[in-house]
Coordinates of C-alpha atoms in Angstrom, one line a residue:
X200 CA 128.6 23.5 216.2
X201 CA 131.1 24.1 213.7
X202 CA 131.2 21.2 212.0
X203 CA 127.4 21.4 211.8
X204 CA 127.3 24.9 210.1
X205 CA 129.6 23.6 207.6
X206 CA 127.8 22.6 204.1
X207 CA 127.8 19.7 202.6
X208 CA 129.0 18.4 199.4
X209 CA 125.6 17.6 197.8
X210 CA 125.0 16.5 194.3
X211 CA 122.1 18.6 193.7
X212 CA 124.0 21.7 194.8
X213 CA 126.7 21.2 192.6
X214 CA 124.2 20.6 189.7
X215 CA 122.1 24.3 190.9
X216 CA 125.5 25.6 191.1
X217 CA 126.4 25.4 187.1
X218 CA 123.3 27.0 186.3
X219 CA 123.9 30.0 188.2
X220 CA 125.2 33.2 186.4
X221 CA 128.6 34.1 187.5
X222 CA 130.0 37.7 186.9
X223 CA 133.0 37.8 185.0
X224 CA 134.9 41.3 184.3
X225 CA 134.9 42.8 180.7
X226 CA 137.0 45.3 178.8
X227 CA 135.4 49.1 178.6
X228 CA 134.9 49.8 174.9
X229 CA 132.8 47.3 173.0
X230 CA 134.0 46.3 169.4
X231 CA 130.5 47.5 168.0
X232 CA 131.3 51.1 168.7
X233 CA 133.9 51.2 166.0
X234 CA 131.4 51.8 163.3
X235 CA 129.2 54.7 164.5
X236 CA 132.6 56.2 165.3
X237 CA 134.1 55.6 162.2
X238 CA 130.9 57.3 160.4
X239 CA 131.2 60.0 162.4
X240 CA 134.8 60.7 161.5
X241 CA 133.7 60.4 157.6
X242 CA 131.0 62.5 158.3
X243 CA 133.7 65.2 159.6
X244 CA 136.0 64.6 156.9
X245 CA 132.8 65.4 154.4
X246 CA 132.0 68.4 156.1
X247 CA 135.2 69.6 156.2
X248 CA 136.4 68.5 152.6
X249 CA 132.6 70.2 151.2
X250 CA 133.1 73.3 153.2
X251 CA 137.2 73.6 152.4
X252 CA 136.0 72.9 148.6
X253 CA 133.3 75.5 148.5
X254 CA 136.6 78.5 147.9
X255 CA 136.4 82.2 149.2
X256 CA 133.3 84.0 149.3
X257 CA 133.6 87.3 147.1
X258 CA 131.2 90.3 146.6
X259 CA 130.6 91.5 143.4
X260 CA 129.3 94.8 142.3
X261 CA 127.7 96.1 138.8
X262 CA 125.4 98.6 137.2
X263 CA 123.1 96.1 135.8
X264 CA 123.1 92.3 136.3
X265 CA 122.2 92.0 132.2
X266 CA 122.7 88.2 131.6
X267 CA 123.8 87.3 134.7
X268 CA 122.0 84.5 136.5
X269 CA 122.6 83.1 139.9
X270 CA 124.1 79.2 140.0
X271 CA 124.5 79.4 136.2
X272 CA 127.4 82.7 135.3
X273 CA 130.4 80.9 135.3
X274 CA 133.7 83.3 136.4
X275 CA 136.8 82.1 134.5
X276 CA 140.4 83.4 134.0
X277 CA 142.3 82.8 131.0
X278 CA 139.2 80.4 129.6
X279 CA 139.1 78.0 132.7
X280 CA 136.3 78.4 135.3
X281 CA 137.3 79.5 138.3
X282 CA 134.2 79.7 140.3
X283 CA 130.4 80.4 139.8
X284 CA 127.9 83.1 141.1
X285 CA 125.5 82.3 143.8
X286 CA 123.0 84.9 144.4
X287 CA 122.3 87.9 142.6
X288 CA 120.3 90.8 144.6
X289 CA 119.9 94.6 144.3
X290 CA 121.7 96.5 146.6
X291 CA 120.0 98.1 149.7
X292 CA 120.0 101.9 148.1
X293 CA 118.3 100.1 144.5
X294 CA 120.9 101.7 142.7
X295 CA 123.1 98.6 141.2
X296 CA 123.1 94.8 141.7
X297 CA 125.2 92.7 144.1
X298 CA 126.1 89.2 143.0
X299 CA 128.0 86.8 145.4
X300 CA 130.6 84.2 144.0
X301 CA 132.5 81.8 145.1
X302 CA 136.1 81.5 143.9
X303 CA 137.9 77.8 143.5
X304 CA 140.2 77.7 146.5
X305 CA 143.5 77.0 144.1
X306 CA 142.5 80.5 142.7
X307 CA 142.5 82.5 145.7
X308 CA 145.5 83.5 145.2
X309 CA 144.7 85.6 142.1
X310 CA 142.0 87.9 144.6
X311 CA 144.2 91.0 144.7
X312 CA 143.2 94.8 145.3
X313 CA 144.2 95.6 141.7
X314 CA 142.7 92.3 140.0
X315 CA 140.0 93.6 137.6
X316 CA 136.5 91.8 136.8
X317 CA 134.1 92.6 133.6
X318 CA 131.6 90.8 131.5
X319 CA 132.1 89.1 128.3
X320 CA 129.4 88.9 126.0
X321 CA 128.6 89.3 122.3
X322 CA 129.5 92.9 121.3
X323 CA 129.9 94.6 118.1
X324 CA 132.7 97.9 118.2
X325 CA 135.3 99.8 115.9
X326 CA 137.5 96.4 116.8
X327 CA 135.1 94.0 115.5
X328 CA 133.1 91.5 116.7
X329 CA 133.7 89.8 120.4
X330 CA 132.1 87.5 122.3
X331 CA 130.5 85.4 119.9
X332 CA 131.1 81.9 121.6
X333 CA 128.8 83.4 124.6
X334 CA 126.0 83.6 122.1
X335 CA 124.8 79.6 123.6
X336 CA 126.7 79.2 126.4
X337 CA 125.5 82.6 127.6
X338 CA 127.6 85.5 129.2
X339 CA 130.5 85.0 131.8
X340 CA 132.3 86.9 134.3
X341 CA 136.2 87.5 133.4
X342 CA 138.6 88.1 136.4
X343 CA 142.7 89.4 135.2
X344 CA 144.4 88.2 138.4
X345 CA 146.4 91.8 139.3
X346 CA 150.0 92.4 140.8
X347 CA 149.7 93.8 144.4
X348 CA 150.5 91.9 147.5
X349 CA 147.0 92.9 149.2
X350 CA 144.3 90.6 148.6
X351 CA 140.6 91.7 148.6
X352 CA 137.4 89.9 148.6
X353 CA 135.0 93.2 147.1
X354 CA 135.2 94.0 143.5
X355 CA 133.4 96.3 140.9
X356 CA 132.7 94.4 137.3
X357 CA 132.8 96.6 134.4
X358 CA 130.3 95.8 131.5
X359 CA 133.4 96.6 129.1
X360 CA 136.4 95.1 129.2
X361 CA 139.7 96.8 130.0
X362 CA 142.1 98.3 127.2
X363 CA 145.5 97.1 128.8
X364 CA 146.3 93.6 131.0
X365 CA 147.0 94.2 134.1
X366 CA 151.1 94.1 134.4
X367 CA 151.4 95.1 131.0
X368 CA 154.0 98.1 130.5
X369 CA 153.6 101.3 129.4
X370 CA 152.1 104.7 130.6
X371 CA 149.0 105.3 132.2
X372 CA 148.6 110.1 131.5
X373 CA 145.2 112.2 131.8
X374 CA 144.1 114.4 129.6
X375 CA 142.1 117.5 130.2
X376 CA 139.9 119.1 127.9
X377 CA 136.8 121.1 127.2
X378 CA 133.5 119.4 126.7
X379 CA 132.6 118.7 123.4
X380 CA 135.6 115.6 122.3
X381 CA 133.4 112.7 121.5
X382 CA 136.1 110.4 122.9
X383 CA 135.2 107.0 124.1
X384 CA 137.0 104.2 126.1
X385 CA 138.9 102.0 124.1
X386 CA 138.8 105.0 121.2
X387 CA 142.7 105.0 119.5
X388 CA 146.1 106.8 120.4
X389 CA 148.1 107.6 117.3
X390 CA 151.1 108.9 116.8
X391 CA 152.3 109.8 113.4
X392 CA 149.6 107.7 112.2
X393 CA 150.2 104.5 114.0
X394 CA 148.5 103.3 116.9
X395 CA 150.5 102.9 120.3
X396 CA 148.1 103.0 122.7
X397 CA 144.3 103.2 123.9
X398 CA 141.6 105.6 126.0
X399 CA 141.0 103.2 129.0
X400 CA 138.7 105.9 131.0
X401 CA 136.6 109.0 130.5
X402 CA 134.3 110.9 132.6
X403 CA 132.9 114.4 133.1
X404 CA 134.0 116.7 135.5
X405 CA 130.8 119.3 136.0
X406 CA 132.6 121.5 138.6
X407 CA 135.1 122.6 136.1
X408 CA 133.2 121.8 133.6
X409 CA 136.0 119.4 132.0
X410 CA 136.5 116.4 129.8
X411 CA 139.1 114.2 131.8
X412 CA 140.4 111.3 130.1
X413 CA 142.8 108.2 131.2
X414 CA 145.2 107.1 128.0
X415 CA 147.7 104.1 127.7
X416 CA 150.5 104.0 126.3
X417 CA 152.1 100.8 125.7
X418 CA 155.9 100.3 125.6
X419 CA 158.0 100.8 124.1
X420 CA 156.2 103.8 122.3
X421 CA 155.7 105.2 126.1
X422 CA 159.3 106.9 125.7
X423 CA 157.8 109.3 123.0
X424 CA 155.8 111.1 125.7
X425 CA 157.8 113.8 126.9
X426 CA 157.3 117.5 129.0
X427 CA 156.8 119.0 125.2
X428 CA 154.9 116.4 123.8
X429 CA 150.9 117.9 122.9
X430 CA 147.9 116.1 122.7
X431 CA 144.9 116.8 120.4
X432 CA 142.1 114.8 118.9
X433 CA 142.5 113.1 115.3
X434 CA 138.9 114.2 113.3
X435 CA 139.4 111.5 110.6
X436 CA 139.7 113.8 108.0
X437 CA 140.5 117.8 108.5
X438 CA 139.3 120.2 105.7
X439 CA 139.7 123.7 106.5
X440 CA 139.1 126.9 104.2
X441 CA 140.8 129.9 105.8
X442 CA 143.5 132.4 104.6
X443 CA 146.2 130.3 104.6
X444 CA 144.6 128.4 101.8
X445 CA 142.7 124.6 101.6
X446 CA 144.0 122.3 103.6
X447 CA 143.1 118.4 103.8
X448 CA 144.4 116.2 106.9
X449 CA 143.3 112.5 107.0
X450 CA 144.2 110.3 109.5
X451 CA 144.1 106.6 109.9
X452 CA 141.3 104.5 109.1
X453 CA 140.6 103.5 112.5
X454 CA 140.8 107.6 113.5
X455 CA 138.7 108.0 110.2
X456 CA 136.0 105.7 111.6
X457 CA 135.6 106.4 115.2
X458 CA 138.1 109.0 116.1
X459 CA 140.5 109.1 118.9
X460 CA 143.7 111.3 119.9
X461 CA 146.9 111.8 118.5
X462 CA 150.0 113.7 119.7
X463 CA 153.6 114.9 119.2
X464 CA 156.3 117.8 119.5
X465 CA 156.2 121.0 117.6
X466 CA 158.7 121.7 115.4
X467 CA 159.6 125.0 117.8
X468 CA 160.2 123.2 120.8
X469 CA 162.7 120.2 121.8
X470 CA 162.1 117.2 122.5
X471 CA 161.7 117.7 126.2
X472 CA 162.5 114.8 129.2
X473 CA 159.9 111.9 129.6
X474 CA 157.3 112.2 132.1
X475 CA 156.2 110.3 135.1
X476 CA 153.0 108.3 135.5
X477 CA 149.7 110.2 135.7
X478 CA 150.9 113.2 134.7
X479 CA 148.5 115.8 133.2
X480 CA 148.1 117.1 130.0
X481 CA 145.5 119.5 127.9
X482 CA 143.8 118.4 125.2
X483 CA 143.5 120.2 122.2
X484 CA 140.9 120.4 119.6
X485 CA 143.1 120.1 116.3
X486 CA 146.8 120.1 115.3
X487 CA 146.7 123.7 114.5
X488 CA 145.2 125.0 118.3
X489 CA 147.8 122.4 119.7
X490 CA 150.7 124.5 118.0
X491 CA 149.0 127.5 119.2
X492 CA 148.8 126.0 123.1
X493 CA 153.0 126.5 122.5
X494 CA 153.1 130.0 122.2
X495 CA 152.7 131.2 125.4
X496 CA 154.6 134.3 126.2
X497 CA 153.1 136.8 124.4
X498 CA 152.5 140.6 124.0
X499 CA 148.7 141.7 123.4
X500 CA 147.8 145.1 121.8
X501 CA 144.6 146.7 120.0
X502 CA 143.4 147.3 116.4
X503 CA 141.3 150.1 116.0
X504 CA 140.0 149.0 112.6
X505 CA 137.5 151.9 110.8
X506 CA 137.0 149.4 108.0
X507 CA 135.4 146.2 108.1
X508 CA 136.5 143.2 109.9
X509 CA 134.8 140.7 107.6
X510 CA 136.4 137.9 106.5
X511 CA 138.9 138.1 110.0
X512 CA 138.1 135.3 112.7
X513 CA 139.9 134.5 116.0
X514 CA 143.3 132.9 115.0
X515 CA 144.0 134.6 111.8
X516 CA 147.6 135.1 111.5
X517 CA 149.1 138.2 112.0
X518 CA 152.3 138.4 109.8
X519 CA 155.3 140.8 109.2
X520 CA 156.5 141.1 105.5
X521 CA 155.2 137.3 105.1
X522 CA 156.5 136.1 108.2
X523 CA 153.8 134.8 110.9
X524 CA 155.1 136.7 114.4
X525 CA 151.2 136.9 116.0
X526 CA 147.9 135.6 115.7
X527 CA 144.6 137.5 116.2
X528 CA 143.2 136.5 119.9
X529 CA 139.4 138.2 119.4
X530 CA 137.3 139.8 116.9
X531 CA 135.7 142.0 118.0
X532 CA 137.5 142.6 122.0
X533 CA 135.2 144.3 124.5
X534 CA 133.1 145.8 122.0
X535 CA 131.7 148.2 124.7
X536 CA 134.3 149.8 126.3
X537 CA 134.6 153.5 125.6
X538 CA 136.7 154.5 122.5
X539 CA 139.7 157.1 122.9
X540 CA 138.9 160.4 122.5
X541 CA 141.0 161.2 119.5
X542 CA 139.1 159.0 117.6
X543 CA 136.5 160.9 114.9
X544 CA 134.2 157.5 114.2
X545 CA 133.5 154.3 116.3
X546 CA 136.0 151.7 115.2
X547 CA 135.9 147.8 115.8
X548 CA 138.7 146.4 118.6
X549 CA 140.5 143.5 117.4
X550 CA 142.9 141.9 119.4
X551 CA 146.0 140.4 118.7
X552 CA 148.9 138.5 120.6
X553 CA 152.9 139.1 119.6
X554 CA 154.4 135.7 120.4
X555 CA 158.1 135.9 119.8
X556 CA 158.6 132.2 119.9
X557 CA 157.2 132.3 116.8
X558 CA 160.9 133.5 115.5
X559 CA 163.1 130.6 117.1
X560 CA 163.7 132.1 120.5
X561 CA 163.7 130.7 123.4
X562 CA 161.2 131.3 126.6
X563 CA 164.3 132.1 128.7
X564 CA 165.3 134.6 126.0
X565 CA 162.3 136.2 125.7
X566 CA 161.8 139.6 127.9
X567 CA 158.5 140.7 126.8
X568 CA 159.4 144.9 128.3
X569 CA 162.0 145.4 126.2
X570 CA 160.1 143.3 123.1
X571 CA 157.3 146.3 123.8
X572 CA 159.2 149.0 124.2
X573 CA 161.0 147.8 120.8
X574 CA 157.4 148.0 119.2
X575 CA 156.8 151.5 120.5
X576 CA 160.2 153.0 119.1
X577 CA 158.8 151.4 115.7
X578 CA 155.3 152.9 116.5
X579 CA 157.1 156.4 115.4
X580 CA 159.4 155.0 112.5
X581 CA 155.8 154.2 111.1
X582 CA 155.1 150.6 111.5
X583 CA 151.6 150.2 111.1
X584 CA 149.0 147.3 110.8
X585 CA 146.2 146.7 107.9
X586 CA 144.1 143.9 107.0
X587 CA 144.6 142.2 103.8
X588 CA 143.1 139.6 102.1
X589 CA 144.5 136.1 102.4
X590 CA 142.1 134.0 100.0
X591 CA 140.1 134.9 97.0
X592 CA 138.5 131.8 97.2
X593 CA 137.1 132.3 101.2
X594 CA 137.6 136.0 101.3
X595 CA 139.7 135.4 104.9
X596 CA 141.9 138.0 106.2
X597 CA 144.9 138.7 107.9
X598 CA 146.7 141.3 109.6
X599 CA 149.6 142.9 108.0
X600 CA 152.7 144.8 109.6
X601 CA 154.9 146.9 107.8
X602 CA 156.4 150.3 107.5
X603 CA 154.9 153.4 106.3
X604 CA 157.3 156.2 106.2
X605 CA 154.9 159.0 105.1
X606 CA 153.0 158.3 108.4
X607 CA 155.7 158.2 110.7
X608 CA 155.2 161.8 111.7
X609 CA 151.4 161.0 112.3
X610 CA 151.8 158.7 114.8
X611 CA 149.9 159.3 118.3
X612 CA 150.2 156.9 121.0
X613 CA 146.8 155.9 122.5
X614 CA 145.7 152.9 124.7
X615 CA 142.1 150.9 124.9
X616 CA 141.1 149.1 127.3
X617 CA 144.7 149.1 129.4
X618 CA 146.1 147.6 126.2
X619 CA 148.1 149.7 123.8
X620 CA 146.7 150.3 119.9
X621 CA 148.5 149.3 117.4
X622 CA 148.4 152.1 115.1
X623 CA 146.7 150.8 112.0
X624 CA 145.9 152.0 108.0
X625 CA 143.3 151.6 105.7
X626 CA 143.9 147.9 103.8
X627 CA 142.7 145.4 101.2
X628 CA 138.9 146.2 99.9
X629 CA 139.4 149.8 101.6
X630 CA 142.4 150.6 99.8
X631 CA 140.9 149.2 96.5
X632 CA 137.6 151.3 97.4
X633 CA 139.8 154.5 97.6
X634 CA 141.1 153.8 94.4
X635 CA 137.9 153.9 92.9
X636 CA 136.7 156.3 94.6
X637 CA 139.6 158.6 93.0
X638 CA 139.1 157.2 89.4
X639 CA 135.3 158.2 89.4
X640 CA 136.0 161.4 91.1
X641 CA 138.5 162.4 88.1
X642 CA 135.9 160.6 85.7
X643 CA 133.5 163.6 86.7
X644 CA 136.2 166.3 86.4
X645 CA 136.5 165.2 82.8
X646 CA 135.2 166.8 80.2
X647 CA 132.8 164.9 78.1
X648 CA 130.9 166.7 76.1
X649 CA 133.8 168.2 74.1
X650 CA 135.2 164.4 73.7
X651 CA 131.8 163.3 72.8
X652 CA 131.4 165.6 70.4
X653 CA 134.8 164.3 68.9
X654 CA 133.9 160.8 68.8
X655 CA 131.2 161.5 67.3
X656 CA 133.0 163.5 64.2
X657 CA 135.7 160.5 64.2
X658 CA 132.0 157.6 64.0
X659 CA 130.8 159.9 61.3
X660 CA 134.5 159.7 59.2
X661 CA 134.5 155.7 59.6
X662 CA 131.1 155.5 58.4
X663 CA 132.4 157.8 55.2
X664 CA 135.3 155.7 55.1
X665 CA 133.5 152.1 55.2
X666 CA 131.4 153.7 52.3
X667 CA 133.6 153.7 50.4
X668 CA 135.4 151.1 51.2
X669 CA 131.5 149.1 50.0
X670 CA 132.1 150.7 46.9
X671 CA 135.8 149.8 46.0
X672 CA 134.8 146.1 47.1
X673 CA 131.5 146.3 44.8
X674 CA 133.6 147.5 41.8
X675 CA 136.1 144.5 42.3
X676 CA 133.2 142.2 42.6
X677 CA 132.1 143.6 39.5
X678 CA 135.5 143.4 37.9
X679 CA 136.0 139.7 39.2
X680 CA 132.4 138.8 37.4
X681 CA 133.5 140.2 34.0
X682 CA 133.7 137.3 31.9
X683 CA 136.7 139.3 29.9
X684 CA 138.4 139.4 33.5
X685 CA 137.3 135.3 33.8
X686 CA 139.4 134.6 30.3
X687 CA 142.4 136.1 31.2
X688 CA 143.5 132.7 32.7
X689 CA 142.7 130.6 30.0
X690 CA 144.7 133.6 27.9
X691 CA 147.3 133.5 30.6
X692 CA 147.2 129.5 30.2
X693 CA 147.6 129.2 26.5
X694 CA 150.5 132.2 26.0
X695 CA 152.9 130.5 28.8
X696 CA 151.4 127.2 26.6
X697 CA 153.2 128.9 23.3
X698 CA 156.2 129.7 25.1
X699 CA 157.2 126.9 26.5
X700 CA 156.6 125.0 22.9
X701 CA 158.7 128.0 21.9
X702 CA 161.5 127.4 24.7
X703 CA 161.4 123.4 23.7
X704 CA 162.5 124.6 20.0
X705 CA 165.4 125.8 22.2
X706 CA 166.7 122.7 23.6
X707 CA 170.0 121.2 23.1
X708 CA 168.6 118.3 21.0
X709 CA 166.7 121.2 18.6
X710 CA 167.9 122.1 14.9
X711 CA 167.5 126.0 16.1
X712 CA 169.6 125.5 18.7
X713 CA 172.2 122.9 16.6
X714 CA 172.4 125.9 13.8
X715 CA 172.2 128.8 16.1
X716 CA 175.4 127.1 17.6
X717 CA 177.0 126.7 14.0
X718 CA 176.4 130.5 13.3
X719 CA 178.2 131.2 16.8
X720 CA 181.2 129.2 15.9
X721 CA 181.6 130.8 12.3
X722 CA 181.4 134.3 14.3
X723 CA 183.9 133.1 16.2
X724 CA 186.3 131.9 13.6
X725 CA 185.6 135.4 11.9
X726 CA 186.6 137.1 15.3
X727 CA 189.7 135.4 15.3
X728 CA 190.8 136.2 11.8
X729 CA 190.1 139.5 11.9
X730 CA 192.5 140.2 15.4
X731 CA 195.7 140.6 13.1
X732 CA 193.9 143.2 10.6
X733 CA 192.6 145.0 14.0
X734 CA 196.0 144.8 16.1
X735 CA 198.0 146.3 12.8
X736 CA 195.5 149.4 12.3
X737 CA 195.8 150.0 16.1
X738 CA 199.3 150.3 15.5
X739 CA 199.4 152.3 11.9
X740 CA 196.0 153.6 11.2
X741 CA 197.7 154.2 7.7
X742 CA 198.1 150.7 6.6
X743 CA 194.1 150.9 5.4
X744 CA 195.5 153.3 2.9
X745 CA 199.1 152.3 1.9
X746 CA 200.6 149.2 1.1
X747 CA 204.5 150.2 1.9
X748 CA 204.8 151.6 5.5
X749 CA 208.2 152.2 5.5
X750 CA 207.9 154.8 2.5
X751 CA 208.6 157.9 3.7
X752 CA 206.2 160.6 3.7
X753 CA 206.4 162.5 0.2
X754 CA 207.6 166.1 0.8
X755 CA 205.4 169.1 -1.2
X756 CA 207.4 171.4 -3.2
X757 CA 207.5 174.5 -2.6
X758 CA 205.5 176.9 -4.5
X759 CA 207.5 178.9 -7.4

């Protein structure tokens, strides 16, 4: 049975058998696989390379998006783009446009919390003319890559752009002042008339109702800021009329154009110790108020002026024998408040500050008591206060201390609203109305009729006198038109004529004078012959009448 269940080798089997599939095994991963794979690892390496390309996201934030336009605003640092806005939108409150970017990866790096953006465009300013190559290529968005080690990814854009690079050195103050400085960012700071720095940021304060302003000063001109350094704002040009005189201040072109500030150290104070970062300082309206802002320890007292205060304005000086020791704080001071009773008319308060810094001393010399009670003792002596013209040309005044002996004994003290008066006398036009005053007043006490009757005696003797006087002259005009009185100079003419022919018959070379010289030569001969006749009857008077002189005198007889 088992060798009939056995099969046989038939040759039609063996044929049926090579045309049967046989299973064979096969390896798990077929070769055709490779290429969807590799796509899909390309396809992951684009995705990743596109998305690690695309850079950092950033949010961007401005007042108005004026010539910015989504997919075309390029943002570029130092000239060389650095990434592009996307989208530009208003923000959700409608009050200023948000613009996203995207920044180039390799300039991540320069998205720190102090890195500033603005917008360059064409623009036309003090400094000249910016921007122009934006004028086809259209506006772009700046970015100054900043210092801190904190990165950020929101930023504000400024439409101007900033007045010192980021990094560079110097010294960031604020100033402080009063509204009313028309001072603008990017506006000059001088000193000495040379610019060392620039006003980077301004803004109103309407709390206090103050003018705060963020300067720069750039190294190394930042060492010139010091504790007594002042700060005031440069006009252009300053022309002032007041009792000091005319004065004319012009500053720089630049200040002369546009303005800005300037600042130094009175000549009263040192130079003081440099100051830190944003520290504060006041801002003063001119050179002059900036001087004043120095002076502060002061004493304050009252003029009651019974004369006119025209002509005196708030910061008059108030001087001492020509030397400036106060200046006048208000004119008029609390006009209302009640007047002391010693007073007989209503006089107009003016008051005035003593500011003994003025002489050289120092603040921590200064004690202001014993500086008043100095004033007082001199109150009695008779120090007293007048106002006095300081200009013919503006008719300003000043105050003027100085010593009045006759009024020492007059002196009353007296206080005005808590402030002490300053005893005063009458000054300038009053004292020169006085004076007149006192002229006509002995004008009238004359008597004129008496003097008038005079004159009139003395008119009616000089018009005798000029009668006369027409009379004499009409006689001489008479005389002068004689033709008699006409030919005396042709008479005149031919006698000194005649006598000059007469003085030529004189002359050496004449026969006159040739025999008048003979003759005086024959006298002279004559003289000379007769000296022996005239010497012998000198001696014997009787040799005219005898010609023996030794004979002796005959003797008379003798009657008989």
């Amino acid at each position: 049975m088992a060798n009939d269940s056995t099969p046989k080798n038939n040759p039609t089997d063996e044929s049926n058998d090579l045309n049967r599939a046989r299973t064979s095994p096969q390896t798990r991963l077929s070769p055709i696989w490779i290429v969807p794979l590799v796509a899909v690892l390309i396809g992951l390496w684009l995705v990743y390379d596109n998305y690690s390309s695309r850079g950092t996201l950033i949010t961007l934030t401005m007042e108005s998006a004026e010539g910015i336009e989504a997919g075309n605003t390029l943002i570029r640092s130092r000239n060389v783009e650095i990434g592009r806005v996307q989208s530009v939108r208003l923000s959700d409150d409608l009050s200023h446009a948000v613009m996203t970017a995207r920044i180039q990866p390799e300039a991540e790096a320069m998205l720190r919390e102090d890195s500033r953006f603005w917008v360059v465009k064409p623009r036309i300013g003090r400094e000249g003319i910016s921007g122009l190559g934006t004028v086809l290529s259209g506006a772009y968005i700046q970015l100054e890559p900043g210092q801190s080690e904190e990165s950020k990814r929101e930023f504000e854009v400024s439409d101007i752009p900033p007045v010192a690079p980021a990094g560079q050195a110097g010294l960031q103050i604020n100033l402080v002042s009063q509204l009313g400085n028309s001072l603008r960012v990017g506006d000059p700071v001088s000193y000495q008339g040379y610019t060392v720095g620039r006003v980077e940021d301004t803004r109103f304060d309407p709390e206090t109702r103050t003018m705060h302003h963020q300067v720069f000063i750039e190294e190394p001109y930042a060492q010139l800021v010091t504790d007594s350094t002042r700060f005031w704002t440069a006009s252009g040009i300053d022309f002032r009329l007041d009792a000091d005189g005319v004065r004319v201040n012009v500053e720089s072109l630049e200040a002369l154009l546009g303005g800005g500030v300037t600042f130094g150290v009175p000549e009263d104070l040192p130079m003081g110790k440099p100051v830190e970062a944003n520290t504060r300082f006041n801002l003063y309206a001119d050179e002059d108020t900036a001087r004043e802002g120095t002076f502060n320890r002061y004493l304050e007292y009252v003029l009651l002026v019974d004369d006119t205060v025209r002509g005196l304005s708030r910061g008059a000086p108030v001087e001492f024998r020509g030397v400036r020791i106060g200046t006048v704080a208000a004119v008029p001071w609390n006009f209302t408040a009640p007047q002391p009773d010693s007073r007989s008319r209503f006089a107009i308060p003016v008051l005035i500050r003593i500011e003994p810094q003025r002489l050289g001393i120092e603040n921590t010399d200064i004690d202001l008591e014993e500086w008043d009670r100095r004033f007082k003792r001199m109150f009695g002596l008779g120090l007293r206060a007048s106002l006095k013209n300081g200009s013919l040309l503006t008719g300003a005044l000043f105050v003027d201390l100085n010593f009045r002996r006759d009024l020492a004994d007059e002196y009353v003290a007296e206080t005005f609203s808590d402030r002490t008066v300053f005893p005063t006398v009458a000054g300038g036009f009053a004292q020169i109305q006085a004076q007149v005053t006192n002229l006509l007043e002995k004008l009238n006490s004359l008597e004129v009729e008496p003097l008038l009757a005079g004159l009139d005696r003395n008119l009616q003797a000089s018009e005798n006198v000029l009668n006369e006087v027409r009379e004499v002259s009409a006689s001489i005009n008479q005389l002068l038109n004689d033709p008699e009185t006409q030919a005396i100079g042709g008479n005149l003419n031919g006698t000194l004529e005649e006598l000059r022919n007469t003085l030529q018959g004189l002359s050496p070379s004449s026969p006159a004078y040739q025999e008048l010289t003979t003759a005086i030569e024959r006298l002279d001969r004559l003289m000379r012959d007769l000296q022996p006749l005239t010497r012998t009857l000198n001696e014997n008077p009787r040799a005219l009448l005898f010609d023996n002189l030794e004979t002796q005198d005959p003797v008379p007889r003798a009657p008989r």
